[in-house]
Amino acid sequence: MKIRKAVIPVAGLGTRFLPATKAIPKEMLTIVDRPTIQYIVEEAVSSGIEQVIFVTSQGKSAIENHFDYNFELDMALKEKKKVTLGRELEKISNLIDIISVRQKKPLGLGHAIWTARHVVGNEPFLVLLGDDLVINDQPCARQMLDLFDEVQESIVAVQRVPMEETFQYGIVEGEPLERARTHKVHRMIEKPAPGTSRSDMAIIGRYILMPEVFEFLGRTTPGHGGEIQLTDALLALSNQRGMYAYEFEGTRYDAGDKLGYLKAILAYGLRHDTLGAPLKAHLKKLTAKL
Ligand code: UTP
């Protein structure tokens, strides 16, 4: 089976980033010269995905507009002979086929994914969270799709975190396999109480899921924080069919968190063709004063 579709949930309230996110979706906050969500859609495209399904909510139309064709802007740029800029915008609106579905209430990530069930249908699919960035030459999603080609089962992306931070994540307990960076999942716990976790493998915002996950999501009752947690359905899915955890290559930034967002701006800024060198020089000057 080949994975063609990617679900990108962007319907969350973004409370960690208030007041910036009162009227602007956190996925539209700028990292260097483009919104966070564009990096994520570009990761899906460069990994070979053919269709993106946004799970949106009220107040998030800027995300869909960003990937749409803007006739008036296009005409204005043509009149002003700003050809390169015009082409850049055209490229964004032609990036990939996009469909949106609405999550009417922010009932959690599990519920957001469940909302996309009719558009996904009966095939495995990729999930990329709208505020989770991973920098690596080979995209994180591509690495996971390569593993899927071999195992044809659900996969969660994981990274090692300090034990004292495990309570902030969905945690995976598993057994390492011969294939590098790959583990067979035995157990998953959503945000374990501090000091109780037996593993430091934290789930981050990339998943490959078999369509059976929708049955489990449909049956899942609200868990931690009154939300329909994806982890609960994943645990049921892993018990039924098996599941893999993959320690991806790359650095992950949580752009939905203020500090994570600042770190992401610096990382992308320092990699930028023309801005990287002057930014580095400026940082050197700044840190010399510390
Ligand atoms: P977060 O855990 O970052 O939640 O969601 P949030 O509500 O957006 O942000 P905070 O915690 O209040 O600051 C991870 C991803 O899942 C989406 C979010 O938009 C984000 O991309 N999400 C979350 C939904 O689509 N629906 C939900 O009900 C919750």
mmCIF file of C-alpha atoms and ligand atoms in Angstrom:
data_model
loop_
_atom_site.group_PDB
_atom_site.id
_atom_site.type_symbol
_atom_site.label_atom_id
_atom_site.label_comp_id
_atom_site.label_asym_id
_atom_site.label_seq_id
_atom_site.Cartn_x
_atom_site.Cartn_y
_atom_site.Cartn_z
ATOM 1 C CA MET A 1 0.000 0.000 0.000
ATOM 2 C CA LYS A 2 1.174 3.500 -0.822
ATOM 3 C CA ILE A 3 0.421 6.568 1.295
ATOM 4 C CA ARG A 4 -1.129 9.382 -0.737
ATOM 5 C CA LYS A 5 -2.913 11.576 1.812
ATOM 6 C CA ALA A 6 -1.732 13.723 4.709
ATOM 7 C CA VAL A 7 -4.036 15.044 7.428
ATOM 8 C CA ILE A 8 -2.855 18.302 9.008
ATOM 9 C CA PRO A 9 -4.944 19.297 12.057
ATOM 10 C CA VAL A 10 -4.947 23.079 12.542
ATOM 11 C CA ALA A 11 -8.140 23.528 14.551
ATOM 12 C CA GLY A 12 -6.599 23.970 18.021
ATOM 13 C CA LEU A 13 -7.073 27.111 20.102
ATOM 14 C CA GLY A 14 -3.368 27.877 20.506
ATOM 15 C CA THR A 15 -3.793 29.011 24.118
ATOM 16 C CA ARG A 16 -0.062 28.624 24.871
ATOM 17 C CA PHE A 17 0.649 31.426 22.423
ATOM 18 C CA LEU A 18 -1.914 34.005 23.555
ATOM 19 C CA PRO A 19 -2.292 36.927 23.029
ATOM 20 C CA ALA A 20 -0.558 36.483 19.610
ATOM 21 C CA THR A 21 -3.111 33.821 18.636
ATOM 22 C CA LYS A 22 -6.235 35.731 19.659
ATOM 23 C CA ALA A 23 -7.014 36.680 16.034
ATOM 24 C CA ILE A 24 -4.225 34.932 14.074
ATOM 25 C CA PRO A 25 -3.897 31.142 13.829
ATOM 26 C CA LYS A 26 -0.606 30.001 15.396
ATOM 27 C CA GLU A 27 0.051 28.040 12.202
ATOM 28 C CA MET A 28 0.189 31.408 10.356
ATOM 29 C CA LEU A 29 2.880 32.956 12.571
ATOM 30 C CA THR A 30 5.928 33.777 10.472
ATOM 31 C CA ILE A 31 9.198 31.891 10.591
ATOM 32 C CA VAL A 32 11.707 34.024 8.644
ATOM 33 C CA ASP A 33 9.673 34.633 5.456
ATOM 34 C CA ARG A 34 6.777 32.189 5.471
ATOM 35 C CA PRO A 35 4.162 30.906 7.899
ATOM 36 C CA THR A 36 4.841 27.751 9.924
ATOM 37 C CA ILE A 37 2.151 25.845 8.032
ATOM 38 C CA GLN A 38 3.936 26.368 4.704
ATOM 39 C CA TYR A 39 7.019 24.494 5.955
ATOM 40 C CA ILE A 40 4.762 21.630 6.994
ATOM 41 C CA VAL A 41 2.889 21.446 3.686
ATOM 42 C CA GLU A 42 6.252 21.638 1.873
ATOM 43 C CA GLU A 43 7.493 18.688 3.951
ATOM 44 C CA ALA A 44 4.441 16.660 2.874
ATOM 45 C CA VAL A 45 4.944 17.616 -0.784
ATOM 46 C CA SER A 46 8.676 16.835 -0.828
ATOM 47 C CA SER A 47 7.917 13.483 0.836
ATOM 48 C CA GLY A 48 5.678 12.486 -2.088
ATOM 49 C CA ILE A 49 2.200 13.134 -0.627
ATOM 50 C CA GLU A 50 -0.494 13.861 -3.234
ATOM 51 C CA GLN A 51 -3.286 15.420 -1.173
ATOM 52 C CA VAL A 52 -3.418 17.458 2.035
ATOM 53 C CA ILE A 53 -6.491 17.473 4.269
ATOM 54 C CA PHE A 54 -6.621 20.420 6.676
ATOM 55 C CA VAL A 55 -8.790 19.988 9.765
ATOM 56 C CA THR A 56 -9.750 23.604 10.412
ATOM 57 C CA SER A 57 -12.083 25.579 12.645
ATOM 58 C CA GLN A 58 -13.628 29.014 12.889
ATOM 59 C CA GLY A 59 -11.079 31.802 12.558
ATOM 60 C CA LYS A 60 -8.572 29.691 10.624
ATOM 61 C CA SER A 61 -9.509 30.720 7.066
ATOM 62 C CA ALA A 62 -6.156 32.543 6.673
ATOM 63 C CA ILE A 63 -4.541 29.095 6.403
ATOM 64 C CA GLU A 64 -6.700 28.054 3.437
ATOM 65 C CA ASN A 65 -6.315 31.519 1.862
ATOM 66 C CA HIS A 66 -2.534 31.258 2.062
ATOM 67 C CA PHE A 67 -2.565 28.248 -0.297
ATOM 68 C CA ASP A 68 -5.255 29.696 -2.583
ATOM 69 C CA TYR A 69 -4.857 31.815 -5.710
ATOM 70 C CA ASN A 70 -5.237 35.545 -4.974
ATOM 71 C CA PHE A 71 -6.424 37.153 -8.223
ATOM 72 C CA GLU A 72 -6.195 40.798 -7.085
ATOM 73 C CA LEU A 73 -2.713 40.405 -5.630
ATOM 74 C CA ASP A 74 -1.562 38.583 -8.763
ATOM 75 C CA MET A 75 -2.872 41.416 -11.000
ATOM 76 C CA ALA A 76 -1.287 44.081 -8.789
ATOM 77 C CA LEU A 77 2.106 42.324 -8.874
ATOM 78 C CA LYS A 78 1.870 41.973 -12.691
ATOM 79 C CA GLU A 79 1.081 45.692 -13.052
ATOM 80 C CA LYS A 80 4.072 46.563 -10.862
ATOM 81 C CA LYS A 81 6.225 44.120 -12.893
ATOM 82 C CA LYS A 82 7.129 42.176 -9.740
ATOM 83 C CA VAL A 83 7.519 38.967 -11.716
ATOM 84 C CA THR A 84 9.647 36.899 -9.305
ATOM 85 C CA LEU A 85 7.324 37.596 -6.395
ATOM 86 C CA GLY A 86 4.319 36.720 -8.565
ATOM 87 C CA ARG A 87 5.893 33.383 -9.483
ATOM 88 C CA GLU A 88 6.686 32.629 -5.845
ATOM 89 C CA LEU A 89 3.021 33.164 -4.900
ATOM 90 C CA GLU A 90 1.839 31.071 -7.840
ATOM 91 C CA LYS A 91 4.106 28.236 -6.674
ATOM 92 C CA ILE A 92 2.453 28.298 -3.230
ATOM 93 C CA SER A 93 -1.062 28.112 -4.669
ATOM 94 C CA ASN A 94 -0.022 25.205 -6.936
ATOM 95 C CA LEU A 95 1.881 23.278 -4.248
ATOM 96 C CA ILE A 96 -0.630 20.468 -3.766
ATOM 97 C CA ASP A 97 -4.308 19.506 -3.900
ATOM 98 C CA ILE A 98 -5.890 20.720 -0.622
ATOM 99 C CA ILE A 99 -9.215 19.772 0.983
ATOM 100 C CA SER A 100 -10.526 21.226 4.251
ATOM 101 C CA VAL A 101 -12.857 19.703 6.812
ATOM 102 C CA ARG A 102 -14.225 21.516 9.858
ATOM 103 C CA GLN A 103 -13.805 20.463 13.461
ATOM 104 C CA LYS A 104 -16.730 22.271 15.055
ATOM 105 C CA LYS A 105 -15.435 22.086 18.627
ATOM 106 C CA PRO A 106 -11.790 21.801 19.780
ATOM 107 C CA LEU A 107 -12.292 18.357 21.319
ATOM 108 C CA GLY A 108 -8.661 17.315 21.005
ATOM 109 C CA LEU A 109 -6.223 15.925 18.476
ATOM 110 C CA GLY A 110 -7.900 12.504 18.339
ATOM 111 C CA HIS A 111 -11.224 14.115 17.502
ATOM 112 C CA ALA A 112 -9.584 16.364 14.886
ATOM 113 C CA ILE A 113 -8.183 13.323 13.056
ATOM 114 C CA TRP A 114 -11.508 11.473 13.349
ATOM 115 C CA THR A 115 -13.159 14.479 11.644
ATOM 116 C CA ALA A 116 -11.121 13.705 8.495
ATOM 117 C CA ARG A 117 -12.341 10.068 8.258
ATOM 118 C CA HIS A 118 -14.658 10.489 5.245
ATOM 119 C CA VAL A 119 -12.013 12.258 3.186
ATOM 120 C CA VAL A 120 -9.250 9.792 4.092
ATOM 121 C CA GLY A 121 -11.406 6.708 3.445
ATOM 122 C CA ASN A 122 -10.062 3.189 3.822
ATOM 123 C CA GLU A 123 -6.338 3.757 3.296
ATOM 124 C CA PRO A 124 -3.298 4.407 5.485
ATOM 125 C CA PHE A 125 -2.423 8.075 5.845
ATOM 126 C CA LEU A 126 0.171 10.471 7.207
ATOM 127 C CA VAL A 127 -0.533 13.005 9.991
ATOM 128 C CA LEU A 128 1.606 16.115 10.451
ATOM 129 C CA LEU A 129 0.762 18.481 13.297
ATOM 130 C CA GLY A 130 0.350 22.059 12.137
ATOM 131 C CA ASP A 131 2.801 23.485 14.675
ATOM 132 C CA ASP A 132 5.531 20.828 14.790
ATOM 133 C CA LEU A 133 8.588 21.532 12.624
ATOM 134 C CA VAL A 134 11.445 19.144 11.900
ATOM 135 C CA ILE A 135 14.626 20.341 10.199
ATOM 136 C CA ASN A 136 16.563 17.701 8.299
ATOM 137 C CA ASP A 137 17.849 17.262 4.740
ATOM 138 C CA GLN A 138 15.691 14.178 4.287
ATOM 139 C CA PRO A 139 12.235 15.215 5.543
ATOM 140 C CA CYS A 140 10.975 13.431 8.670
ATOM 141 C CA ALA A 141 7.807 12.358 6.828
ATOM 142 C CA ARG A 142 9.889 10.814 4.018
ATOM 143 C CA GLN A 143 11.938 8.821 6.549
ATOM 144 C CA MET A 144 8.700 7.465 8.011
ATOM 145 C CA LEU A 145 7.233 6.652 4.600
ATOM 146 C CA ASP A 146 10.391 4.631 3.815
ATOM 147 C CA LEU A 147 9.842 2.607 6.990
ATOM 148 C CA PHE A 148 6.157 2.169 6.108
ATOM 149 C CA ASP A 149 7.155 0.699 2.728
ATOM 150 C CA GLU A 150 8.921 -2.048 4.693
ATOM 151 C CA VAL A 151 6.497 -2.694 7.582
ATOM 152 C CA GLN A 152 3.056 -1.675 6.229
ATOM 153 C CA GLU A 153 1.863 -0.817 9.751
ATOM 154 C CA SER A 154 1.236 2.300 11.846
ATOM 155 C CA ILE A 155 4.274 4.333 12.892
ATOM 156 C CA VAL A 156 4.728 7.107 15.459
ATOM 157 C CA ALA A 157 7.696 9.499 15.294
ATOM 158 C CA VAL A 158 9.544 9.670 18.613
ATOM 159 C CA GLN A 159 12.405 11.603 20.149
ATOM 160 C CA ARG A 160 14.287 11.063 23.399
ATOM 161 C CA VAL A 161 13.455 13.661 26.051
ATOM 162 C CA PRO A 162 14.887 14.190 29.571
ATOM 163 C CA MET A 163 13.034 11.885 32.025
ATOM 164 C CA GLU A 164 11.857 14.923 34.037
ATOM 165 C CA GLU A 165 10.007 16.216 30.951
ATOM 166 C CA THR A 166 8.158 12.986 30.076
ATOM 167 C CA PHE A 167 4.966 14.205 31.804
ATOM 168 C CA GLN A 168 4.484 16.710 28.945
ATOM 169 C CA TYR A 169 4.277 14.071 26.188
ATOM 170 C CA GLY A 170 2.670 10.874 24.968
ATOM 171 C CA ILE A 171 5.289 8.273 25.948
ATOM 172 C CA VAL A 172 6.080 5.012 24.141
ATOM 173 C CA GLU A 173 7.494 1.879 25.749
ATOM 174 C CA GLY A 174 8.931 -0.558 23.249
ATOM 175 C CA GLU A 175 11.652 -2.908 22.158
ATOM 176 C CA PRO A 176 14.464 -1.866 19.768
ATOM 177 C CA LEU A 177 14.607 -3.748 16.472
ATOM 178 C CA GLU A 178 17.595 -4.503 14.262
ATOM 179 C CA ARG A 179 16.593 -1.778 11.811
ATOM 180 C CA ALA A 180 18.265 1.444 12.941
ATOM 181 C CA ARG A 181 16.114 3.907 14.931
ATOM 182 C CA THR A 182 13.140 1.510 14.888
ATOM 183 C CA HIS A 183 11.229 0.064 17.860
ATOM 184 C CA LYS A 184 8.236 -2.235 18.230
ATOM 185 C CA VAL A 185 5.658 -0.474 20.421
ATOM 186 C CA HIS A 186 4.477 -2.310 23.547
ATOM 187 C CA ARG A 187 2.700 0.408 25.505
ATOM 188 C CA MET A 188 1.770 4.080 25.244
ATOM 189 C CA ILE A 189 0.870 6.486 28.021
ATOM 190 C CA GLU A 190 -0.489 9.999 27.506
ATOM 191 C CA LYS A 191 1.295 12.507 29.759
ATOM 192 C CA PRO A 192 2.380 10.106 32.586
ATOM 193 C CA ALA A 193 2.402 11.609 36.081
ATOM 194 C CA PRO A 194 5.836 13.103 36.929
ATOM 195 C CA GLY A 195 8.313 10.455 38.072
ATOM 196 C CA THR A 196 6.219 7.488 36.851
ATOM 197 C CA SER A 197 7.472 7.000 33.282
ATOM 198 C CA ARG A 198 9.671 4.009 32.443
ATOM 199 C CA SER A 199 10.659 5.344 29.016
ATOM 200 C CA ASP A 200 12.073 8.576 27.574
ATOM 201 C CA MET A 201 10.665 8.091 24.062
ATOM 202 C CA ALA A 202 8.204 10.930 23.435
ATOM 203 C CA ILE A 203 5.739 11.000 20.547
ATOM 204 C CA ILE A 204 6.079 14.114 18.378
ATOM 205 C CA GLY A 205 3.860 15.471 15.614
ATOM 206 C CA ARG A 206 4.293 12.939 12.794
ATOM 207 C CA TYR A 207 2.273 9.710 12.485
ATOM 208 C CA ILE A 208 1.447 7.116 9.874
ATOM 209 C CA LEU A 209 -1.873 5.508 10.689
ATOM 210 C CA MET A 210 -3.818 2.528 9.379
ATOM 211 C CA PRO A 211 -7.475 3.410 8.675
ATOM 212 C CA GLU A 212 -8.658 1.153 11.545
ATOM 213 C CA VAL A 213 -7.663 4.027 13.825
ATOM 214 C CA PHE A 214 -10.982 5.721 12.949
ATOM 215 C CA GLU A 215 -12.951 2.859 14.576
ATOM 216 C CA PHE A 216 -10.983 3.304 17.789
ATOM 217 C CA LEU A 217 -11.253 7.095 17.681
ATOM 218 C CA GLY A 218 -15.031 6.751 17.237
ATOM 219 C CA ARG A 219 -15.202 4.632 20.400
ATOM 220 C CA THR A 220 -12.721 6.642 22.506
ATOM 221 C CA THR A 221 -14.177 8.587 25.384
ATOM 222 C CA PRO A 222 -12.602 11.876 26.507
ATOM 223 C CA GLY A 223 -9.384 11.192 28.481
ATOM 224 C CA HIS A 224 -6.705 13.508 29.856
ATOM 225 C CA GLY A 225 -7.921 17.133 29.946
ATOM 226 C CA GLY A 226 -11.452 16.192 28.741
ATOM 227 C CA GLU A 227 -10.158 15.841 25.152
ATOM 228 C CA ILE A 228 -10.372 12.846 22.834
ATOM 229 C CA GLN A 229 -6.737 11.818 22.973
ATOM 230 C CA LEU A 230 -5.071 10.256 19.987
ATOM 231 C CA THR A 231 -2.804 8.206 22.266
ATOM 232 C CA ASP A 232 -5.740 6.185 23.650
ATOM 233 C CA ALA A 233 -6.820 5.147 20.139
ATOM 234 C CA LEU A 234 -3.191 4.469 19.152
ATOM 235 C CA LEU A 235 -2.802 2.106 22.078
ATOM 236 C CA ALA A 236 -5.897 0.160 20.982
ATOM 237 C CA LEU A 237 -4.627 0.119 17.394
ATOM 238 C CA SER A 238 -1.182 -1.122 18.450
ATOM 239 C CA ASN A 239 -2.764 -3.939 20.483
ATOM 240 C CA GLN A 240 -4.860 -5.006 17.504
ATOM 241 C CA ARG A 241 -2.395 -4.667 14.617
ATOM 242 C CA GLY A 242 1.022 -3.759 15.989
ATOM 243 C CA MET A 243 2.802 -0.436 15.724
ATOM 244 C CA TYR A 244 6.318 0.928 15.286
ATOM 245 C CA ALA A 245 8.087 3.885 16.882
ATOM 246 C CA TYR A 246 10.687 5.623 14.755
ATOM 247 C CA GLU A 247 13.461 7.864 16.142
ATOM 248 C CA PHE A 248 13.616 10.297 13.238
ATOM 249 C CA GLU A 249 16.774 12.062 12.072
ATOM 250 C CA GLY A 250 16.521 15.826 12.511
ATOM 251 C CA THR A 251 15.762 18.550 15.028
ATOM 252 C CA ARG A 252 12.197 19.165 16.080
ATOM 253 C CA TYR A 253 10.763 22.546 17.084
ATOM 254 C CA ASP A 254 7.408 23.014 18.792
ATOM 255 C CA ALA A 255 6.368 26.247 17.059
ATOM 256 C CA GLY A 256 3.134 26.336 19.092
ATOM 257 C CA ASP A 257 5.171 27.164 22.195
ATOM 258 C CA LYS A 258 6.787 30.601 22.655
ATOM 259 C CA LEU A 259 10.328 29.362 23.338
ATOM 260 C CA GLY A 260 10.086 26.638 20.679
ATOM 261 C CA TYR A 261 8.956 29.260 18.178
ATOM 262 C CA LEU A 262 11.922 31.541 18.952
ATOM 263 C CA LYS A 263 14.321 28.604 18.569
ATOM 264 C CA ALA A 264 12.705 27.712 15.224
ATOM 265 C CA ILE A 265 13.122 31.265 13.914
ATOM 266 C CA LEU A 266 16.829 31.167 14.800
ATOM 267 C CA ALA A 267 17.352 27.711 13.283
ATOM 268 C CA TYR A 268 15.601 28.560 10.003
ATOM 269 C CA GLY A 269 17.169 32.039 9.939
ATOM 270 C CA LEU A 270 20.689 30.647 10.332
ATOM 271 C CA ARG A 271 20.069 28.189 7.445
ATOM 272 C CA HIS A 272 18.729 30.916 5.158
ATOM 273 C CA ASP A 273 20.748 31.608 1.955
ATOM 274 C CA THR A 274 21.100 35.375 2.334
ATOM 275 C CA LEU A 275 20.011 36.065 5.924
ATOM 276 C CA GLY A 276 22.022 33.285 7.603
ATOM 277 C CA ALA A 277 25.443 34.976 7.626
ATOM 278 C CA PRO A 278 24.339 38.457 8.831
ATOM 279 C CA LEU A 279 22.079 36.850 11.469
ATOM 280 C CA LYS A 280 24.987 34.753 12.747
ATOM 281 C CA ALA A 281 27.210 37.857 12.938
ATOM 282 C CA HIS A 282 24.513 39.703 14.870
ATOM 283 C CA LEU A 283 24.013 36.790 17.297
ATOM 284 C CA LYS A 284 27.760 36.683 17.957
ATOM 285 C CA LYS A 285 27.690 40.372 18.858
ATOM 286 C CA LEU A 286 24.652 39.939 21.084
ATOM 287 C CA THR A 287 26.001 36.911 22.944
ATOM 288 C CA ALA A 288 29.378 38.595 23.478
ATOM 289 C CA LYS A 289 27.517 41.147 25.628
ATOM 290 C CA LEU A 290 25.883 38.471 27.808
HETATM 291 P P1 UTP B 1 -1.864 21.367 20.530
HETATM 292 O O1 UTP B 1 -1.652 20.293 21.490
HETATM 293 O O2 UTP B 1 -0.715 22.255 20.224
HETATM 294 O O3 UTP B 1 -3.167 22.165 20.988
HETATM 295 O O4 UTP B 1 -2.356 20.697 19.173
HETATM 296 P P2 UTP B 1 -3.713 23.607 20.703
HETATM 297 O O5 UTP B 1 -5.064 23.658 21.282
HETATM 298 O O6 UTP B 1 -3.622 23.985 19.252
HETATM 299 O O7 UTP B 1 -2.688 24.584 21.432
HETATM 300 P P3 UTP B 1 -2.569 25.008 22.978
HETATM 301 O O8 UTP B 1 -2.070 23.798 23.712
HETATM 302 O O9 UTP B 1 -3.917 25.482 23.436
HETATM 303 O O10 UTP B 1 -1.570 26.117 22.944
HETATM 304 C C1 UTP B 1 -1.496 20.080 18.242
HETATM 305 C C2 UTP B 1 -2.101 20.224 16.855
HETATM 306 O O11 UTP B 1 -3.422 19.674 16.816
HETATM 307 C C3 UTP B 1 -4.366 20.644 16.411
HETATM 308 C C4 UTP B 1 -3.693 21.992 16.652
HETATM 309 O O12 UTP B 1 -4.170 22.983 15.759
HETATM 310 C C5 UTP B 1 -2.212 21.681 16.441
HETATM 311 O O13 UTP B 1 -1.831 21.808 15.086
HETATM 312 N N1 UTP B 1 -5.616 20.463 17.175
HETATM 313 C C6 UTP B 1 -5.600 20.383 18.540
HETATM 314 C C7 UTP B 1 -6.810 20.395 16.495
HETATM 315 O O14 UTP B 1 -6.847 20.466 15.242
HETATM 316 N N2 UTP B 1 -7.972 20.258 17.205
HETATM 317 C C8 UTP B 1 -7.975 20.162 18.565
HETATM 318 O O15 UTP B 1 -9.077 20.032 19.168
HETATM 319 C C9 UTP B 1 -6.763 20.245 19.247
#
